[in-house]
C-alpha positions as a printed NumPy array, in Angstrom:
array([[ 13.361,  -6.427, -25.399],
       [ 14.629,  -8.571, -22.675],
       [ 13.062, -11.474, -21.154],
       [ 13.202, -12.341, -17.23 ],
       [ 12.522, -15.485, -15.341],
       [ 10.484, -13.679, -12.441],
       [ 11.042, -17.083, -10.552],
       [ 15.019, -16.903, -10.879],
       [ 14.333, -13.83 ,  -9.321],
       [ 12.034, -13.64 ,  -6.615],
       [ 10.783, -10.726,  -4.63 ],
       [ 12.976, -10.752,  -1.559],
       [ 15.192,  -8.772,   0.546],
       [ 18.035,  -7.701,  -1.203],
       [ 19.908,  -5.57 ,   1.033],
       [ 18.778,  -2.394,  -0.693],
       [ 17.892,  -0.018,   1.996],
       [ 18.351,   2.747,   3.728],
       [ 18.66 ,   6.692,   2.732],
       [ 18.4  ,   5.353,  -1.089],
       [ 15.378,   3.674,  -0.96 ],
       [ 13.63 ,   5.691,   1.434],
       [ 14.339,   8.838,  -1.083],
       [ 12.448,   6.719,  -3.823],
       [  9.572,   6.276,  -1.779],
       [  9.153,   9.625,  -0.633],
       [  9.646,  10.903,  -4.071],
       [  6.781,   8.486,  -5.093],
       [  4.784,   9.967,  -2.128],
       [  5.102,  13.338,  -2.34 ],
       [  5.32 ,  13.965,  -5.849],
       [  2.393,  12.019,  -6.277],
       [ -0.101,  12.766,  -3.438],
       [  1.257,  15.54 ,  -1.979],
       [ -2.438,  16.524,  -1.174],
       [ -3.589,  13.578,  -0.265],
       [ -1.058,  13.7  ,   2.654],
       [ -2.242,  16.933,   3.576],
       [ -5.736,  15.771,   4.411],
       [ -7.682,  15.794,   0.876],
       [-10.849,  14.291,   1.907],
       [-12.084,  13.745,  -1.916],
       [-12.601,  10.222,  -1.97 ],
       [-12.165,   9.516,  -5.758],
       [ -8.453,  11.7  ,  -5.362],
       [ -7.467,   9.771,  -2.105],
       [ -7.614,   6.288,  -3.976],
       [ -3.742,   6.848,  -5.621],
       [ -2.393,   6.938,  -1.951],
       [ -4.254,   4.41 ,  -1.053],
       [ -3.315,   1.981,  -3.898],
       [  0.341,   3.124,  -3.575],
       [  0.398,   2.599,  -0.054],
       [ -1.249,  -1.214,   0.306],
       [  1.337,  -1.954,  -2.657],
       [  3.817,  -0.622,  -0.519],
       [  2.732,  -2.406,   2.559],
       [  2.772,  -6.013,   0.134],
       [  6.392,  -5.33 ,  -1.07 ],
       [  7.512,  -4.761,   2.594],
       [  5.718,  -8.022,   3.49 ],
       [  7.58 ,  -9.885,   0.958],
       [ 10.723,  -8.547,   1.686],
       [ 10.507,  -9.304,   5.726],
       [  8.675, -12.964,   4.361],
       [ 11.988, -14.078,   2.351],
       [ 14.754, -12.413,   4.419],
       [ 18.483, -13.18 ,   4.781],
       [ 18.634, -14.033,   8.804],
       [ 22.279, -14.925,   8.55 ],
       [ 24.789, -13.694,   5.687],
       [ 27.514, -15.768,   7.084],
       [ 25.592, -19.075,   6.585],
       [ 23.614, -17.815,   4.097],
       [ 20.362, -18.46 ,   6.406],
       [ 17.037, -16.94 ,   4.462],
       [ 13.738, -17.217,   6.549],
       [ 10.873, -15.017,   8.022],
       [ 11.709, -11.587,  10.005],
       [  8.523, -11.368,  11.778],
       [  9.833,  -7.89 ,  13.803],
       [ 10.513,  -6.443,  10.432],
       [  7.134,  -7.27 ,   8.953],
       [  5.414,  -5.747,  12.149],
       [  7.4  ,  -2.692,  12.336],
       [  7.024,  -1.669,   8.866],
       [  3.359,  -2.891,   8.29 ],
       [  1.262,  -4.864,  10.536],
       [  1.495,  -2.091,  13.939],
       [  0.005,   0.28 ,  11.386],
       [ -3.806,  -0.426,  10.729],
       [ -4.055,   1.878,   7.988],
       [ -1.254,   0.307,   5.676],
       [ -3.039,  -3.147,   6.532],
       [ -6.491,  -1.599,   5.492],
       [ -4.564,  -0.611,   2.583],
       [ -3.149,  -3.687,   1.603],
       [ -6.63 ,  -5.321,   1.769],
       [ -7.971,  -2.462,  -0.499],
       [ -5.403,  -2.782,  -3.348],
       [ -5.972,  -6.332,  -3.232],
       [ -9.523,  -6.196,  -4.071],
       [ -9.283,  -3.121,  -6.457],
       [ -6.518,  -5.408,  -8.432],
       [ -8.677,  -8.743,  -8.117],
       [-12.235,  -6.849,  -9.219],
       [ -9.738,  -5.593, -11.91 ],
       [ -8.919,  -8.862, -12.658],
       [-12.978, -10.47 , -12.524],
       [-14.242,  -7.432, -14.642],
       [-11.253,  -8.125, -17.64 ],
       [-12.193, -11.985, -17.562],
       [-13.513, -12.234, -21.107],
       [-10.716, -10.244, -22.749],
       [ -8.004, -12.131, -20.64 ],
       [ -9.54 , -15.334, -21.54 ],
       [ -9.727, -14.474, -25.301],
       [ -6.201, -12.959, -25.466],
       [ -3.242, -14.868, -27.054],
       [ -0.276, -15.404, -25.195],
       [  3.049, -15.727, -26.773],
       [  5.874, -17.14 , -24.652],
       [  8.266, -18.148, -27.238],
       [  7.493, -22.008, -26.654],
       [  3.886, -23.493, -28.096],
       [  3.08 , -25.668, -25.161],
       [  3.831, -22.825, -22.432],
       [  1.363, -21.071, -24.484],
       [ -1.479, -23.653, -24.34 ],
       [ -0.429, -24.097, -20.29 ],
       [ -0.433, -20.047, -19.982],
       [ -3.864, -19.711, -21.732],
       [ -5.536, -22.681, -19.603],
       [ -3.985, -21.306, -16.564],
       [ -5.517, -17.952, -17.212],
       [ -8.846, -19.135, -17.946],
       [ -8.905, -21.293, -14.588],
       [ -8.433, -18.291, -12.939],
       [-10.734, -15.788, -14.166],
       [-13.438, -18.38 , -14.068],
       [-12.609, -19.615, -10.716],
       [-15.698, -19.606,  -9.137],
       [-14.181, -18.551,  -5.515],
       [-13.113, -15.758,  -7.702],
       [-16.435, -14.341,  -8.579],
       [-18.047, -14.647,  -5.166],
       [-14.922, -13.045,  -3.673],
       [-14.993,  -9.865,  -5.023],
       [-18.657,  -9.482,  -6.089],
       [-18.387,  -5.401,  -5.606],
       [-16.148,  -4.203,  -3.259],
       [-16.541,  -0.883,  -4.4  ],
       [-18.945,   0.936,  -7.222],
       [-16.394,   2.199,  -9.785],
       [-19.075,   3.488, -11.566],
       [-19.804,   5.861,  -9.164],
       [-16.197,   6.194,  -8.254],
       [-14.954,   7.517, -12.193],
       [-18.71 ,   9.701, -12.741],
       [-17.794,  12.013, -10.331],
       [-16.784,  15.701, -10.142],
       [-14.027,  16.417, -12.931],
       [-14.128,  13.001, -13.854],
       [-12.027,  13.31 , -16.937],
       [ -9.576,  15.005, -15.675],
       [ -8.958,  12.69 , -12.379],
       [ -8.259,  10.219, -15.402],
       [ -5.811,  11.638, -17.001],
       [ -4.1  ,  13.214, -13.573],
       [ -3.487,   9.344, -12.32 ],
       [ -2.015,   8.249, -15.578],
       [ -0.057,  11.008, -15.716],
       [  0.859,  10.508, -12.117],
       [  1.766,   6.665, -12.874],
       [  3.715,   7.466, -15.616],
       [  6.039,   9.834, -13.05 ],
       [  6.252,   6.95 , -11.004],
       [  7.36 ,   4.857, -13.481],
       [ 10.036,   6.805, -14.277],
       [ 11.005,   7.191, -10.706],
       [ 11.242,   3.706, -10.59 ],
       [ 14.388,   3.848, -13.32 ],
       [ 16.045,   6.01 , -10.61 ],
       [ 16.547,   2.639,  -8.535],
       [ 19.919,   1.624,  -7.994],
       [ 18.786,  -2.517,  -6.934],
       [ 18.489,  -3.793, -10.518],
       [ 16.314,  -6.677,  -8.779],
       [ 14.252,  -3.909,  -6.873],
       [ 13.554,  -1.855, -10.109],
       [ 12.77 ,  -4.92 , -12.113],
       [  9.99 ,  -5.791,  -9.167],
       [  9.125,  -2.08 ,  -8.716],
       [  8.048,  -1.213, -12.285],
       [  6.35 ,  -4.242, -12.706],
       [  3.79 ,  -4.352, -10.012],
       [  3.611,  -0.452, -10.948],
       [  3.003,  -1.355, -14.018],
       [  0.371,  -3.977, -12.77 ],
       [ -1.437,  -1.243, -10.266],
       [ -1.581,   0.881, -13.815],
       [ -3.092,  -1.568, -15.916],
       [ -5.618,  -2.666, -13.126],
       [ -6.683,   1.627, -13.227],
       [ -6.747,   1.245, -16.931],
       [ -9.653,  -1.806, -16.807],
       [-11.258,   0.165, -13.886],
       [-11.45 ,   3.416, -15.917],
       [-13.891,   1.527, -18.139],
       [-17.304,   1.781, -16.599],
       [-19.476,   0.125, -19.099],
       [-20.132,  -3.352, -20.029],
       [-17.583,  -6.109, -20.298],
       [-18.353,  -6.536, -24.498],
       [-17.38 ,  -2.437, -24.149],
       [-14.257,  -3.047, -22.366],
       [-12.811,  -5.431, -24.856],
       [-13.627,  -3.081, -27.609],
       [-12.131,  -0.419, -26.473],
       [ -8.688,  -1.311, -24.967],
       [ -6.157,  -3.466, -26.102],
       [ -3.548,  -4.449, -23.713],
       [  0.231,  -4.757, -23.663],
       [  0.934,  -8.471, -23.115],
       [  3.36 ,  -6.955, -20.75 ],
       [  0.516,  -5.34 , -19.261],
       [ -1.248,  -8.335, -18.593],
       [  2.11 , -10.019, -17.543],
       [  2.288,  -7.453, -14.908],
       [ -1.291,  -7.223, -13.604],
       [ -1.339, -11.321, -12.719],
       [  1.794, -11.137, -11.404],
       [  0.84 ,  -7.89 ,  -9.129],
       [ -2.737, -10.127,  -7.634],
       [ -0.514, -12.581,  -7.428],
       [  2.206, -10.667,  -5.024],
       [ -0.952,  -9.153,  -3.276],
       [ -2.803, -12.192,  -2.775],
       [  0.251, -13.905,  -0.964],
       [  0.823, -10.652,   1.215],
       [ -2.75 , -10.864,   2.35 ],
       [ -2.451, -14.819,   3.217],
       [  1.489, -14.109,   4.744],
       [ -0.577, -11.421,   6.95 ],
       [ -3.039, -14.016,   8.322],
       [ -0.517, -16.736,   8.484],
       [  1.855, -14.885,  10.697],
       [ -0.198, -13.568,  13.023],
       [  0.053, -16.537,  15.662],
       [  3.763, -16.483,  15.315],
       [  4.18 , -12.505,  15.855],
       [  2.516, -12.474,  19.173],
       [  5.038, -15.355,  20.54 ],
       [  8.246, -13.074,  19.005],
       [  6.743,  -9.833,  20.369],
       [  5.862, -11.127,  23.721],
       [  2.121,  -9.368,  23.249],
       [ -1.234,  -9.636,  21.923],
       [ -1.656,  -8.117,  18.891],
       [ -4.815,  -7.291,  17.259],
       [ -5.679,  -9.564,  14.676],
       [ -6.338,  -8.753,  10.579],
       [-10.045,  -9.251,  11.249],
       [ -9.848,  -6.251,  14.065],
       [ -8.784,  -4.02 ,  11.086],
       [-11.494,  -1.713,   9.493],
       [-13.763,  -3.946,   6.624],
       [-12.369,  -2.911,   3.026],
       [-15.371,  -3.088,   1.63 ],
       [-16.855,  -0.254,   3.354],
       [-16.585,   3.474,   3.652],
       [-13.777,   3.622,   1.869],
       [-14.272,   4.937,  -2.044]])
């Protein structure tokens, strides 16, 4: 097993782009969401496309937020034009970013008891205690509870027609996506891609359980890397949402025109699932 310090390997621009990167994303969408792109209207099945699109938006935002502006001078900063061209000028991409954030937030709040009682082995007893304390502060923070009381009804979501088959299908698709991440030629891109898709798969695993917190605790035993991936994904998504709101005033100056604000985007709490 290899341990990687994510703080020393931040999610940022790496130079990995062009046809190779596009080929990976095309495979992620086309191999796993062909019916959704063709106009599948079933909300239960459309959820996978929304989650992938939302994560894609988040990754693009982080690349643009920490971009190599001048290679000769090694100057890093925010590339607002790239952020606008890849994400912000597309309302549906911003919409899906918010949805994915709320989806993962809902999973963390639902698994609060499990996450609080889980053991965290970092190899350093002092860091273990700090991690346990930070997790407790996160999952029981009052703002977290009120920020995500019920962004969607997952009970209704997974109880539709063909529900067991739907769960198996989505789980299989996430295994396919994880395999696709292994094809990425950029090591850091592969690291963050696999980590965040594992986090998304863990969130789905939690929300596939539609019963009580106690039942969730008894049914699931998450691996430590799944918990790490889930918490890091929540961090990435929350920072992406923050960046969207922070960058809007500067974006209008760069683009030289008025740009619709995030508050003008469709609500994430109604009408999706």
